[in-house]
Structure formats: C-alpha cells, structure tokens
mmCIF file of C-alpha atoms and ligand atoms in Angstrom:
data_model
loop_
_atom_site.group_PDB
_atom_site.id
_atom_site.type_symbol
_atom_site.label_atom_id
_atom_site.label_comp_id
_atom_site.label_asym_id
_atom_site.label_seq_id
_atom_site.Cartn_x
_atom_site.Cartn_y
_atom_site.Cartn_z
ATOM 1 C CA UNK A 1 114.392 10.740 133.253
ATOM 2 C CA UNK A 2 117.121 10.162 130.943
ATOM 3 C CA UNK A 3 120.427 11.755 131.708
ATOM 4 C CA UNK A 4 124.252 11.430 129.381
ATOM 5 C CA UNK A 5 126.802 12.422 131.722
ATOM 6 C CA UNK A 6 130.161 13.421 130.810
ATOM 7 C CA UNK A 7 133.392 13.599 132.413
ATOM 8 C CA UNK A 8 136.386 14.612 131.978
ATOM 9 C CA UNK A 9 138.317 15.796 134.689
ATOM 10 C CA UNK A 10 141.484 14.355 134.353
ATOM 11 C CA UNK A 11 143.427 11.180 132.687
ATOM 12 C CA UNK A 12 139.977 9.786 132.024
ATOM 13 C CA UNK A 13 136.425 10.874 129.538
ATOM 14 C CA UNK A 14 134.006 9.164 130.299
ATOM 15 C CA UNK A 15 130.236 8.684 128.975
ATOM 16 C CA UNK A 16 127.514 7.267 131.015
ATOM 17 C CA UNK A 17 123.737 6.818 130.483
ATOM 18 C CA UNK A 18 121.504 6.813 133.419
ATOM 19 C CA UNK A 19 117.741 5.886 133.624
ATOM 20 C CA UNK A 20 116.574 6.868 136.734
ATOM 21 C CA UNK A 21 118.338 4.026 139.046
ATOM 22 C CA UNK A 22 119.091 2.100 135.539
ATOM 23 C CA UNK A 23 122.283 1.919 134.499
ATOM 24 C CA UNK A 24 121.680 1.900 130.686
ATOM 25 C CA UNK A 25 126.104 2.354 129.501
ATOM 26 C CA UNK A 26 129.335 3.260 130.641
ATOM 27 C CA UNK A 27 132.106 4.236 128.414
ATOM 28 C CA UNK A 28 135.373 5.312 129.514
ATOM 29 C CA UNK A 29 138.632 5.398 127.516
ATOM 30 C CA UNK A 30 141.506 6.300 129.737
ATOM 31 C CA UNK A 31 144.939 8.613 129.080
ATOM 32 C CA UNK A 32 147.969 6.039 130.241
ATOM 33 C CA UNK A 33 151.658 6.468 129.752
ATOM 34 C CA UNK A 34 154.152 3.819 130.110
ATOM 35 C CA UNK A 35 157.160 6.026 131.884
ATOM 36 C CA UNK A 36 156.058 9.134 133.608
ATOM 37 C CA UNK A 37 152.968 10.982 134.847
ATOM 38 C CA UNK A 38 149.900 12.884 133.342
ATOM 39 C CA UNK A 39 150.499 15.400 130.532
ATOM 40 C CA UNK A 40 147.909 17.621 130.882
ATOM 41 C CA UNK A 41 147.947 18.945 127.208
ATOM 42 C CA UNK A 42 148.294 14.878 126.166
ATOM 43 C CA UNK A 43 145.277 13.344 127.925
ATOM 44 C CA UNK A 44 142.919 16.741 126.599
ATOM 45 C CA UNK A 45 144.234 15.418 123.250
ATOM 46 C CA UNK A 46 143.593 11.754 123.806
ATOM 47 C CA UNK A 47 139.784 13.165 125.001
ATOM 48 C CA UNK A 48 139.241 15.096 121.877
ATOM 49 C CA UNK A 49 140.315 12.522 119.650
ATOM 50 C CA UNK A 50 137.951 9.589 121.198
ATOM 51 C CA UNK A 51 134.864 11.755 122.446
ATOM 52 C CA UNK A 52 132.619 10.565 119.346
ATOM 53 C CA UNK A 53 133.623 7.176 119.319
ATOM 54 C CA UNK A 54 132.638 6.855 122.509
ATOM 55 C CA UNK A 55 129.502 8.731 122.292
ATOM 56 C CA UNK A 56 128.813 6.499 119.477
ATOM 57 C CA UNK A 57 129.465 3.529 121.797
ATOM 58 C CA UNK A 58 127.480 4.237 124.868
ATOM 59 C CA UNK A 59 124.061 5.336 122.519
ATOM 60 C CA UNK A 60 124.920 1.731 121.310
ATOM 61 C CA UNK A 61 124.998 0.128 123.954
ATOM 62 C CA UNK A 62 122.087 1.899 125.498
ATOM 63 C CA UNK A 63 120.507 1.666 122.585
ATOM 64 C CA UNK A 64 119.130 5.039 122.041
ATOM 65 C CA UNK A 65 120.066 8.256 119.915
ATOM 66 C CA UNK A 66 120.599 11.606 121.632
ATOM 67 C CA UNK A 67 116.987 12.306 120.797
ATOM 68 C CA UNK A 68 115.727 10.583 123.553
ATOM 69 C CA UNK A 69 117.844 11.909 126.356
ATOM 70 C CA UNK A 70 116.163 14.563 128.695
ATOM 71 C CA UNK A 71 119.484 16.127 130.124
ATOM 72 C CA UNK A 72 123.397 16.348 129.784
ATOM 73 C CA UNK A 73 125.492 16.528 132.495
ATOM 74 C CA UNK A 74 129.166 17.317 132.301
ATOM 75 C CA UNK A 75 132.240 17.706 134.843
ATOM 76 C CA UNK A 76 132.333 21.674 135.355
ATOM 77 C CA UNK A 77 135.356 20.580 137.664
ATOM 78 C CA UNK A 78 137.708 20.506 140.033
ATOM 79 C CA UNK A 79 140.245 19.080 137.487
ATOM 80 C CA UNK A 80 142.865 20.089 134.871
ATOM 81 C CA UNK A 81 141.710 22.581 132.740
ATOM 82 C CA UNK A 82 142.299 21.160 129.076
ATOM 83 C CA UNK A 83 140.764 18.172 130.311
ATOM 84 C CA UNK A 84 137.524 20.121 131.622
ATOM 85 C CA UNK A 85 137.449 22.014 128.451
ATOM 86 C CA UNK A 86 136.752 18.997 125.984
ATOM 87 C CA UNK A 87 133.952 17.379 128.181
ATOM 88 C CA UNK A 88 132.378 21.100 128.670
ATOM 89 C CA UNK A 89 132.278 22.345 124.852
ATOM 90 C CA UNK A 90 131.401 18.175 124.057
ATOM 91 C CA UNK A 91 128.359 18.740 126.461
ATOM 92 C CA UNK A 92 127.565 21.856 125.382
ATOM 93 C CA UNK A 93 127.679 21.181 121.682
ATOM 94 C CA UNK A 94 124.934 18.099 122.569
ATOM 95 C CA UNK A 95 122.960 20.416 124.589
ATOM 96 C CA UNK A 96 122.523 23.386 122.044
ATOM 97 C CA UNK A 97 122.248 20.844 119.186
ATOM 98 C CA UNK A 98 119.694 18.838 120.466
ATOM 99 C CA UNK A 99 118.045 21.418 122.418
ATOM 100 C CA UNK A 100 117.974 19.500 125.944
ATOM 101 C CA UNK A 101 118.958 20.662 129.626
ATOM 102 C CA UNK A 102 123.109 21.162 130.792
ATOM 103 C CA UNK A 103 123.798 19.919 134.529
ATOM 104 C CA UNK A 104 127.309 21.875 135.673
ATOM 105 C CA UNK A 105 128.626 18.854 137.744
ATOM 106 C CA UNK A 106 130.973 19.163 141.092
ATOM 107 C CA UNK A 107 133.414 16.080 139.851
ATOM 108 C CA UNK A 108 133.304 15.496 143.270
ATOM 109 C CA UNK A 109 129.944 15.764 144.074
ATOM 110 C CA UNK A 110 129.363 13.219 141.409
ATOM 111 C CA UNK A 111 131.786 10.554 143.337
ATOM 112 C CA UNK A 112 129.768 11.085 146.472
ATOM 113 C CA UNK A 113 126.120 10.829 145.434
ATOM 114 C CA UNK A 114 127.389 7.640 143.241
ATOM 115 C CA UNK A 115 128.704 5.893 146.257
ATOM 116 C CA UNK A 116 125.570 6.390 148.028
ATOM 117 C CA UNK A 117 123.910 5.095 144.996
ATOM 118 C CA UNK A 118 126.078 1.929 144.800
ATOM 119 C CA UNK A 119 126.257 0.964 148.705
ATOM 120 C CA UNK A 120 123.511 1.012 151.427
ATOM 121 C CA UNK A 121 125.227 4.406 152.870
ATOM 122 C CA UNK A 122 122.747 6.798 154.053
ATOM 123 C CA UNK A 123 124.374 10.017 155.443
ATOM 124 C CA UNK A 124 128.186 8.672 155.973
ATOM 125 C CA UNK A 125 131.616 10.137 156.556
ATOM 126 C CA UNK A 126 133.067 9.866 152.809
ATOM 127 C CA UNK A 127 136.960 8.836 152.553
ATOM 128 C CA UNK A 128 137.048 10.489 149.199
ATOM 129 C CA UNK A 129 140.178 9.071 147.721
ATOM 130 C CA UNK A 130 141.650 9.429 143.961
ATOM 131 C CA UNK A 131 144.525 10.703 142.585
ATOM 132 C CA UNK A 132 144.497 14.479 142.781
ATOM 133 C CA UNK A 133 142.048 14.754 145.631
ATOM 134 C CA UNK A 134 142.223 13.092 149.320
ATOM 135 C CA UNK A 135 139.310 14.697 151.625
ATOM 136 C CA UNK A 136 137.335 13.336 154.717
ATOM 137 C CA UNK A 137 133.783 14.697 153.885
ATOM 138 C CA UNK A 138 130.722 14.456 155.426
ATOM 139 C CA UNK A 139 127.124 16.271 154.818
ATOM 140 C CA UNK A 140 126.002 18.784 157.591
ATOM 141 C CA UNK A 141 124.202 22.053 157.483
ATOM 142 C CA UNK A 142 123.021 21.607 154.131
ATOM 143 C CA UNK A 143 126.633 21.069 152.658
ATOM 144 C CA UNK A 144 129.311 18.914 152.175
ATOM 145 C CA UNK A 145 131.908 19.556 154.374
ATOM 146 C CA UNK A 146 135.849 18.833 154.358
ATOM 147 C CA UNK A 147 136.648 17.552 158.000
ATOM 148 C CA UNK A 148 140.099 16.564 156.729
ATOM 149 C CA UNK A 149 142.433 16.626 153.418
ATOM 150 C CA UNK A 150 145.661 16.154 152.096
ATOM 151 C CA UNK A 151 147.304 19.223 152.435
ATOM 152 C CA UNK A 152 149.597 18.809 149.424
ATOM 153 C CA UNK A 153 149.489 16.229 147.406
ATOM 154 C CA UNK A 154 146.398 13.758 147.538
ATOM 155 C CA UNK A 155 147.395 10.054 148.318
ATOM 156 C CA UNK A 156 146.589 9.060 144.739
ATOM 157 C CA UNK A 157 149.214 11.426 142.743
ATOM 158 C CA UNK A 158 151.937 10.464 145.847
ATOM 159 C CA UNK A 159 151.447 6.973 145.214
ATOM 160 C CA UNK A 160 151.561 7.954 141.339
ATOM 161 C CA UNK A 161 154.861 9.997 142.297
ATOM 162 C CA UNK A 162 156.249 7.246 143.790
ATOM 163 C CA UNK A 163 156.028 5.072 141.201
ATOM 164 C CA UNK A 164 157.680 7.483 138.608
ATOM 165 C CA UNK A 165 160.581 7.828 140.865
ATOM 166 C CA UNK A 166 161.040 4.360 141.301
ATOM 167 C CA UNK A 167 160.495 3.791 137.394
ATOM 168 C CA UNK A 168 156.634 1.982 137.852
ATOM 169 C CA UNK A 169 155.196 4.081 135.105
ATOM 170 C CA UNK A 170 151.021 5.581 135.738
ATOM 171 C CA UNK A 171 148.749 4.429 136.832
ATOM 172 C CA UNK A 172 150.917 3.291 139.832
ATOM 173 C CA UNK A 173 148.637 2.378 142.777
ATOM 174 C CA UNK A 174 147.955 -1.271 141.116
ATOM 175 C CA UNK A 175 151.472 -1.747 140.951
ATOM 176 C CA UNK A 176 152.622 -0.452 144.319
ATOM 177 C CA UNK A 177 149.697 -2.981 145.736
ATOM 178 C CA UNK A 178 150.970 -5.740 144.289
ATOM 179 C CA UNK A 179 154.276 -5.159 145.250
ATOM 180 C CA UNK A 180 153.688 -4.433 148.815
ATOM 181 C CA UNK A 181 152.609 -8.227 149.276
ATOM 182 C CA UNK A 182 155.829 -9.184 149.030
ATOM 183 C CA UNK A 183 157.336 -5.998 150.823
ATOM 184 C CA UNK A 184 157.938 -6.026 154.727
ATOM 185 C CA UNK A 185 157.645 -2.629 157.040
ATOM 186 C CA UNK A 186 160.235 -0.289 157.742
ATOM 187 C CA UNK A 187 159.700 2.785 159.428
ATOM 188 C CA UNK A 188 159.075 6.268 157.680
ATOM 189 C CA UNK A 189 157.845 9.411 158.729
ATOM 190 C CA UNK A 190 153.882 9.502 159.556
ATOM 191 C CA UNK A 191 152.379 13.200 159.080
ATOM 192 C CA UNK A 192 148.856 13.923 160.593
ATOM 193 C CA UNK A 193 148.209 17.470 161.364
ATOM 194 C CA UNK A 194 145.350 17.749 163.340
ATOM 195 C CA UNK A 195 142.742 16.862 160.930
ATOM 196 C CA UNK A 196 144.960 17.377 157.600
ATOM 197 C CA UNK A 197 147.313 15.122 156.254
ATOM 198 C CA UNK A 198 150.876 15.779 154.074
ATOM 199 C CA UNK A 199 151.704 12.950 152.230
ATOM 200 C CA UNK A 200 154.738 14.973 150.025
ATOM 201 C CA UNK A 201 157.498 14.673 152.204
ATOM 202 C CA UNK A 202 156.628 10.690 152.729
ATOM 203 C CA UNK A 203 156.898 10.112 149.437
ATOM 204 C CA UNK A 204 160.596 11.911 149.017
ATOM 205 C CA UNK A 205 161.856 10.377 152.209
ATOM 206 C CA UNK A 206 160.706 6.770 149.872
ATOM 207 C CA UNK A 207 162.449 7.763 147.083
ATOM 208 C CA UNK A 208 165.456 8.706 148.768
ATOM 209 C CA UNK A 209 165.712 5.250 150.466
ATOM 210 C CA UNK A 210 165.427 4.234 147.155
ATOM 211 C CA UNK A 211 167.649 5.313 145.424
ATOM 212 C CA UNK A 212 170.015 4.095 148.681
ATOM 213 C CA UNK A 213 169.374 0.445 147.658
ATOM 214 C CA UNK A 214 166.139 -0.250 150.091
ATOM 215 C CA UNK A 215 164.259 -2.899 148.047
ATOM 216 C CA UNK A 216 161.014 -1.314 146.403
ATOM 217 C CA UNK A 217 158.278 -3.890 148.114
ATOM 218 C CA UNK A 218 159.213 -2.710 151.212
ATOM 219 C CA UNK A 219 158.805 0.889 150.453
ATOM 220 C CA UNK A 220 155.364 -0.145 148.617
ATOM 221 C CA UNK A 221 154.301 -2.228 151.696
ATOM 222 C CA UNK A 222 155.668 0.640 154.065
ATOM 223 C CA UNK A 223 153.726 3.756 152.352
ATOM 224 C CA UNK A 224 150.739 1.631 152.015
ATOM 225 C CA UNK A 225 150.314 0.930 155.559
ATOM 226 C CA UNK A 226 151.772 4.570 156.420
ATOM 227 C CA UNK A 227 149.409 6.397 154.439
ATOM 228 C CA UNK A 228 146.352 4.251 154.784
ATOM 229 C CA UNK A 229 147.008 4.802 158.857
ATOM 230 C CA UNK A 230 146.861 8.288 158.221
ATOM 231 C CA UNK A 231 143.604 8.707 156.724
ATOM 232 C CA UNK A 232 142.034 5.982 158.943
ATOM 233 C CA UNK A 233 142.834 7.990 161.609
ATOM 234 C CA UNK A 234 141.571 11.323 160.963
ATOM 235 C CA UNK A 235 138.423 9.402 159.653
ATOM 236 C CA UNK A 236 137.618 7.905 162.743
ATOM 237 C CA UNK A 237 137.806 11.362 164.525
ATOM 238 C CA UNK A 238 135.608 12.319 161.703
ATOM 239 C CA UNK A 239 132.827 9.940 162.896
ATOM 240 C CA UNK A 240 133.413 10.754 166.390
ATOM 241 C CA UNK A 241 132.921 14.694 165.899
ATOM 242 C CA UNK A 242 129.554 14.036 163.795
ATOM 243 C CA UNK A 243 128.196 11.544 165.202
ATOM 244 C CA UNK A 244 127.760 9.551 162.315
ATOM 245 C CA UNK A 245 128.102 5.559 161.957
ATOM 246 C CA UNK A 246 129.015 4.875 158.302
ATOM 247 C CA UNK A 247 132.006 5.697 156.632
ATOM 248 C CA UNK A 248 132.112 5.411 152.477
ATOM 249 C CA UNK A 249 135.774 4.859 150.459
ATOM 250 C CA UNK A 250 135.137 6.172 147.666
ATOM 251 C CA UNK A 251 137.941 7.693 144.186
ATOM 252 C CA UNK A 252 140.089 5.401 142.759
ATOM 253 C CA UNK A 253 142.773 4.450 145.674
ATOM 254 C CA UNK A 254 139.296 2.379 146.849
ATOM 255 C CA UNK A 255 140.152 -0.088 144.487
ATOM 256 C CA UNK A 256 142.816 -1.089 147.060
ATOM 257 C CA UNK A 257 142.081 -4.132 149.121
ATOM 258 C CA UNK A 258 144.540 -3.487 152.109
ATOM 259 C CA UNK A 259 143.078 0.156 152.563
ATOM 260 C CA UNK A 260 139.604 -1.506 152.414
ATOM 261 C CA UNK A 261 140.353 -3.884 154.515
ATOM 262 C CA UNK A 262 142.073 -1.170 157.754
ATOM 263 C CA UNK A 263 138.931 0.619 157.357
ATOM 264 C CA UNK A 264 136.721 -2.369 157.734
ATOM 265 C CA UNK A 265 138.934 -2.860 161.257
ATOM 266 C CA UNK A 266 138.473 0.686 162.659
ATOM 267 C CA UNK A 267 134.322 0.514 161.506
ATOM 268 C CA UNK A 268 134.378 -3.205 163.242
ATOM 269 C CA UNK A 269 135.961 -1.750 166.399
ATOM 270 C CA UNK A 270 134.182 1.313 166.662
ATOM 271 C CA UNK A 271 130.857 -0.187 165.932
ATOM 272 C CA UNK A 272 130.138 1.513 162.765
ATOM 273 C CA UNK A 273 129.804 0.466 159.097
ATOM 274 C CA UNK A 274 132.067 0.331 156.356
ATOM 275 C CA UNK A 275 130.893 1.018 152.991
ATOM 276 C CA UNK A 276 133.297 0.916 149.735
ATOM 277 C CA UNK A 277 132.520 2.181 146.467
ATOM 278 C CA UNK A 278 132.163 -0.782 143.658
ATOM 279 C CA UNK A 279 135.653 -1.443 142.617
ATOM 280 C CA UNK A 280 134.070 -0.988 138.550
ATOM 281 C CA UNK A 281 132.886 2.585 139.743
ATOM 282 C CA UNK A 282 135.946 3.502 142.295
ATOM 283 C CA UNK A 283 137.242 5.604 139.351
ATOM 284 C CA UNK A 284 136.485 8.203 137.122
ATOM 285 C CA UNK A 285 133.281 7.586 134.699
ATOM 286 C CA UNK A 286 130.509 9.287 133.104
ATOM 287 C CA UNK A 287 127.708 7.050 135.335
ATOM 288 C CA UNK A 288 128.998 9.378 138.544
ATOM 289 C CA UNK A 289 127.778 12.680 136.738
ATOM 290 C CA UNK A 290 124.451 11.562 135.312
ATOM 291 C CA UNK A 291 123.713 10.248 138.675
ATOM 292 C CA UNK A 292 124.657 13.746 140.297
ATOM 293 C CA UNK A 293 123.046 15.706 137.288
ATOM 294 C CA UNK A 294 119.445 13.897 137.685
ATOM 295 C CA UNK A 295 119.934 14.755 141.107
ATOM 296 C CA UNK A 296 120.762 18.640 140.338
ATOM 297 C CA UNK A 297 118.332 18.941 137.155
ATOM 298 C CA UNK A 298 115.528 17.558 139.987
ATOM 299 C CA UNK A 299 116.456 20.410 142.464
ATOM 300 C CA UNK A 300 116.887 22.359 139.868
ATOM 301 C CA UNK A 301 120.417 23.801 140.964
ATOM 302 C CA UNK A 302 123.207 24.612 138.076
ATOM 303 C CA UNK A 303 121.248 23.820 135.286
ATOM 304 C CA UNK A 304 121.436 26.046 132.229
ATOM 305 C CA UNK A 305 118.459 25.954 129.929
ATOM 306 C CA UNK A 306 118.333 28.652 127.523
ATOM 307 C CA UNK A 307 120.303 28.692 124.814
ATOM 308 C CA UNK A 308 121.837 31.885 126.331
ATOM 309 C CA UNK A 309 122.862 30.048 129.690
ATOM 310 C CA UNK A 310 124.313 26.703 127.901
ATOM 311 C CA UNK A 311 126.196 29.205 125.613
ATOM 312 C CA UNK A 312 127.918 30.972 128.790
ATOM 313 C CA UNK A 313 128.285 27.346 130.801
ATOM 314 C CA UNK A 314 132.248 27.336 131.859
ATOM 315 C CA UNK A 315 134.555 25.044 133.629
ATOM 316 C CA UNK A 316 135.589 26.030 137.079
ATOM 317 C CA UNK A 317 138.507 23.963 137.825
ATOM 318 C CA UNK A 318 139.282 25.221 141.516
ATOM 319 C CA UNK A 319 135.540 24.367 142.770
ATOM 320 C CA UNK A 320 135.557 22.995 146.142
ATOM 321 C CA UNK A 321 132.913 20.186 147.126
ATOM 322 C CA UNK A 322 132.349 23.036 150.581
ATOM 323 C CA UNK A 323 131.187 25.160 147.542
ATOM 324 C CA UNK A 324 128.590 23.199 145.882
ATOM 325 C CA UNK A 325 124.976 23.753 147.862
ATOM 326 C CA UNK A 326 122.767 20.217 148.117
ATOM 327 C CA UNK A 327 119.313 21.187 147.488
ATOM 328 C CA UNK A 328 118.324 17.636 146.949
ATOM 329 C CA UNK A 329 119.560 16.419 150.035
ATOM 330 C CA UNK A 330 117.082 16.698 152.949
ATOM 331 C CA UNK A 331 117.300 16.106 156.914
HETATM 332 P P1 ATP B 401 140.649 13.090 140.528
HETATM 333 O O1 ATP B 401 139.387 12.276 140.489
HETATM 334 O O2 ATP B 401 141.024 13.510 141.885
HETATM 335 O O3 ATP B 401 140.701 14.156 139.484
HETATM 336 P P2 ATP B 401 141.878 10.911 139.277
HETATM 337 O O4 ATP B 401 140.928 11.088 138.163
HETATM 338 O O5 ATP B 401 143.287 10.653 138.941
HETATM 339 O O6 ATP B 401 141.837 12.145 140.186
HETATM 340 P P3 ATP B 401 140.728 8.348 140.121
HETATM 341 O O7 ATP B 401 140.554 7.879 138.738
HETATM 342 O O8 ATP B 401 139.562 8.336 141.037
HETATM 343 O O9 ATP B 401 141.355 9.790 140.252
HETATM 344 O O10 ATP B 401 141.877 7.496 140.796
HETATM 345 C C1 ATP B 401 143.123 7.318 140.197
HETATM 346 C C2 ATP B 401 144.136 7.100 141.287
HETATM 347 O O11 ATP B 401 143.865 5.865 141.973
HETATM 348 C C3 ATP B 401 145.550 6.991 140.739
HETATM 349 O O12 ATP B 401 146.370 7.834 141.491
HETATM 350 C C4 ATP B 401 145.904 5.526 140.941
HETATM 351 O O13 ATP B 401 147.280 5.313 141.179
HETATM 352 C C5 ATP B 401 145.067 5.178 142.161
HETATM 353 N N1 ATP B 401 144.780 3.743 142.253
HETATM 354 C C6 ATP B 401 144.139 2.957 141.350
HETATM 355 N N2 ATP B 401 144.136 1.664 141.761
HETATM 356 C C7 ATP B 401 144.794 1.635 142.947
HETATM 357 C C8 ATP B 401 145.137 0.603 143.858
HETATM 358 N N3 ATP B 401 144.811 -0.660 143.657
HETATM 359 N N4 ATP B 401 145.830 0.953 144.968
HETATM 360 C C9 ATP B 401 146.167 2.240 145.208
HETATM 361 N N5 ATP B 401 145.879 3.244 144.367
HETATM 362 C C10 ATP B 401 145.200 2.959 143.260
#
C-alpha cells in the first residue's frame, strides 16, 4: 500500500511517501524567521505558497504520479489552525481529485507510531518532545495515555521563548545547545508537580537574569540541564507505574544530544532501554503521517471515503493523543 502523507501542523509542511516499510520521499520546507517567533498567519502563507512545489518534488523523487497512490493522509491536528487548514483542503483536494482514501491523522499519533517504526521500541514510555507539545505517554487500555505534560508551555516553545528574549532568533533549541557547551550551572527554579511539569516561570526567571548581565551560556547550560531533569524524572516514575522497560524521545527537542544522553543514564541505571527517534525524523515531516495513516486506513479508523465524507473532513486543532482510539494496536 501506497500512502502521501501530509503535514502541516505548525512552522513546517511536509510531504512524505510511504511504501509499506519503504520510505519512497520526504519533503519538508520549513517557516523560519530570523528575530522573533512563529506567525501563525506567516508560516500558513509560506505552506500555501510551496505545497505544489513540493508535491511536485516528492512524486519526483518517488518517482510516481498521484495515480498510483492508494491513500492520503493529512495532519487533522493538534496544531495552529491556518497551518492545519492548508495541509487539510491540500489533502482533500488530492483525495476528491484523484478519487483515493483520506486518513484524519492525530499529529501526534503520527510522531509515536514513527518512532516505533524507526527504533526497536515495542510498547515504550514515549518522551514526546517538540515545540508546542511536552507529554510522557505510554499505550494502556487500548489508548495512549498522558502520564505527564507540560502544564504551560511545552519545553520546545520555552526554549524557543528563551531565545527571543535573549535575541537568538527561531528555531532556538540548536542555538541554546551549542551555547550551553560553553555555559557553566547556576541555580534556577526546578518545577515538577507531581507528574506535570511548568516550564513558564523558568524561562522568565532566565530572562530576567539576563537582562541583569548573567552571561547567556550559562543560562543555556542551566535550563538545559534544569529542564531535561525535569522530564527525566517524571519519566522514570512513568516506567515505574507501568511497568514498562523502554522509554522513546521522540519531537524535535530529541535532536538534542545532552537530553539524549541523561536519558540514556536513568534507562542504564534503572535497567531499561533507551530509544531516540532518528535525529532526520525528530521533527515534523510528512513520512510520520503516512506511516500513522497506513496504520489507520488498515484498521480502518478515521478514514473518509465517499466523496461526501472527504468533502466534510475538518481540522480539529485541540485533539488530544488520550482522544485518538488505537485499533491497530493489539496486546
Ligand atoms: P509541535 O510538533 O508540537 O506542533 P513543532 O512542530 O514546533 O511543534 P518539532 O518540529 O517537533 O515541533 O520541534 C521543534 C522544536 O524543537 C523547536 O522548539 C526547537 O527549538 C526544538 N529543537 C530543535 N533542535 C533542538 C536542539 N538541538 N535542542 C533543543 N531543542 C531543539
């Protein structure tokens, strides 16, 4: 089964074209700003303007025409709404014109089932990581669960709003690695509560100090290790209350070394395994959503057929990963 996948949830749109297990392209083009964080209404108009091209590029490089694909999958959401709303009428205007199958992807979901695809992970405690989401999920009763989460903002966007108040530009997790090499610790607040974490007032306090002449590699190197400690924490409590002895960092903050390399520690110690997301797929891309969407079309849940159902196909930009049911995943 051939499946395009399309997403578009946020700062990136994405194309990817899945064979089965065989990746066959992956085309991303990604929303950046020099100064300053996401524009919502900016990166929807950054997706509309490069959808085709890169349409035209991935059936290129897969070397196929839309003919031959047997389902599209799009990003139904969580995410910004004008975002969602290219990559949804996009998929839909594929799907009605070339009469195939629409897979209504949890963005989410599609970051979870690709990590398992990419890694030996079985059934592991996910450390689901990017910029505007920052959950501890793992897969019981027949759904994916949130043990833990950010209860503001998600680690990504803090590190992001960092970085504009200290002048870094976005994306600014790269830079704020980088930087923390050279950077040395100093103590800021740490905020764990009970299974949540709140990452806001950290990154205030950081900006503050700042702003009061603290040298910015310290504060990098400092809310690294802060807010990496967080989130290893409540993850390990994750694998104690399930049971479970893998844990997967997955979303784009995986792309960090130094939070790869605390939760390799706390596996090592606790004798379980640590699984990471390829660095090339740690982000946002279309590959993530076809893999989901074979998964879905298989089970048959969210698909829209007629042209009736692809017609009515919305975005849903609130959905919650506890909200998506698994029917291909059985215990
Ligand atoms: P979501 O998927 O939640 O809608 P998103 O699309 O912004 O959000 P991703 O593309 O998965 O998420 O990840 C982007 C985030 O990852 C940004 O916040 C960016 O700063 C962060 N990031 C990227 N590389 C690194 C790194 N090396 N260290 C820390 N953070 C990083």
């Amino acid at each position: 089964m051939i499946c395009l996948g399309i997403e578009s949830t946020a700062h990136t749109i994405g194309i990817g074209i899945l064979d089965n297990k065989k990746i066959l392209s992956d085309q991303r083009s990604m929303y950046t700003t020099e100064k300053g964080g996401i524009i919502p209404s900016e990166a929807a108009l950054h997706h509309k303007k490069v959808k085709k091209e890169l349409l035209s590029k991935a059936l290129e490089e897969a070397k196929l025409n839309v003919k031959d694909v047997d389902l599209i999958s799009f990003s139904q959401g969580p995410g910004l709404s004008p975002s969602l709303l290219i990559g949804k009428e996009f998929a839909k205007y594929l799907a009605l014109k070339y009469n195939k199958p629409l897979a209504g992807v949890n963005h989410l979901c599609g970051h979870l089932e690709e990590g398992k695809f990419f890694t030996k992970a079985k059934d592991p405690v996910f450390v689901f990581v990017s910029g505007a989401n920052t959950q501890i999920i793992a897969h019981e009763g027949n759904k994916y669960r949130v043990f833990g989460e950010a209860l503001s903002v998600g680690l990504g966007n803090a590190l992001d709003k960092f970085g504009r108040g200290v002048g870094l530009g976005f994306p600014a997790g790269p830079k704020i690695e980088q930087l923390a090499k050279k950077g040395k610790y100093i103590e800021i607040p740490y905020v764990v509560k009970g299974m949540d974490v709140e990452f806001s007032g950290i990154v205030t306090h950081c900006i503050n100090l700042y702003k009061k002449g603290v040298a910015v590699e310290d504060l990098c190197y400092s809310l690294q290790e802060t807010g990496f400690a967080m989130l290893i924490e409540v993850t390990e409590r994750a694998l104690a209350h399930t049971g479970k002895n893998e844990a997967l960092l997955i979303g784009g903050v995986a792309a960090n070394q130094r939070f790869v390399e605390m939760l390799n520690t706390m596996c090592n110690d606790r004798g379980a395994k640590a699984y990471a997301c390829p660095l090339k797929y740690s982000g946002d891309n279309g590959v993530q959503i076809a893999i989901a969407g074979i998964m879905q079309y298989k089970s048959g849940y969210n698909i829209f057929k007629t042209k009736q159902q692809i017609g009515n196909a919305d975005i849903n930009p609130n959905w919650r990963i506890d909200g998506v049911e698994t029917p291909w995943i059985r215990k």
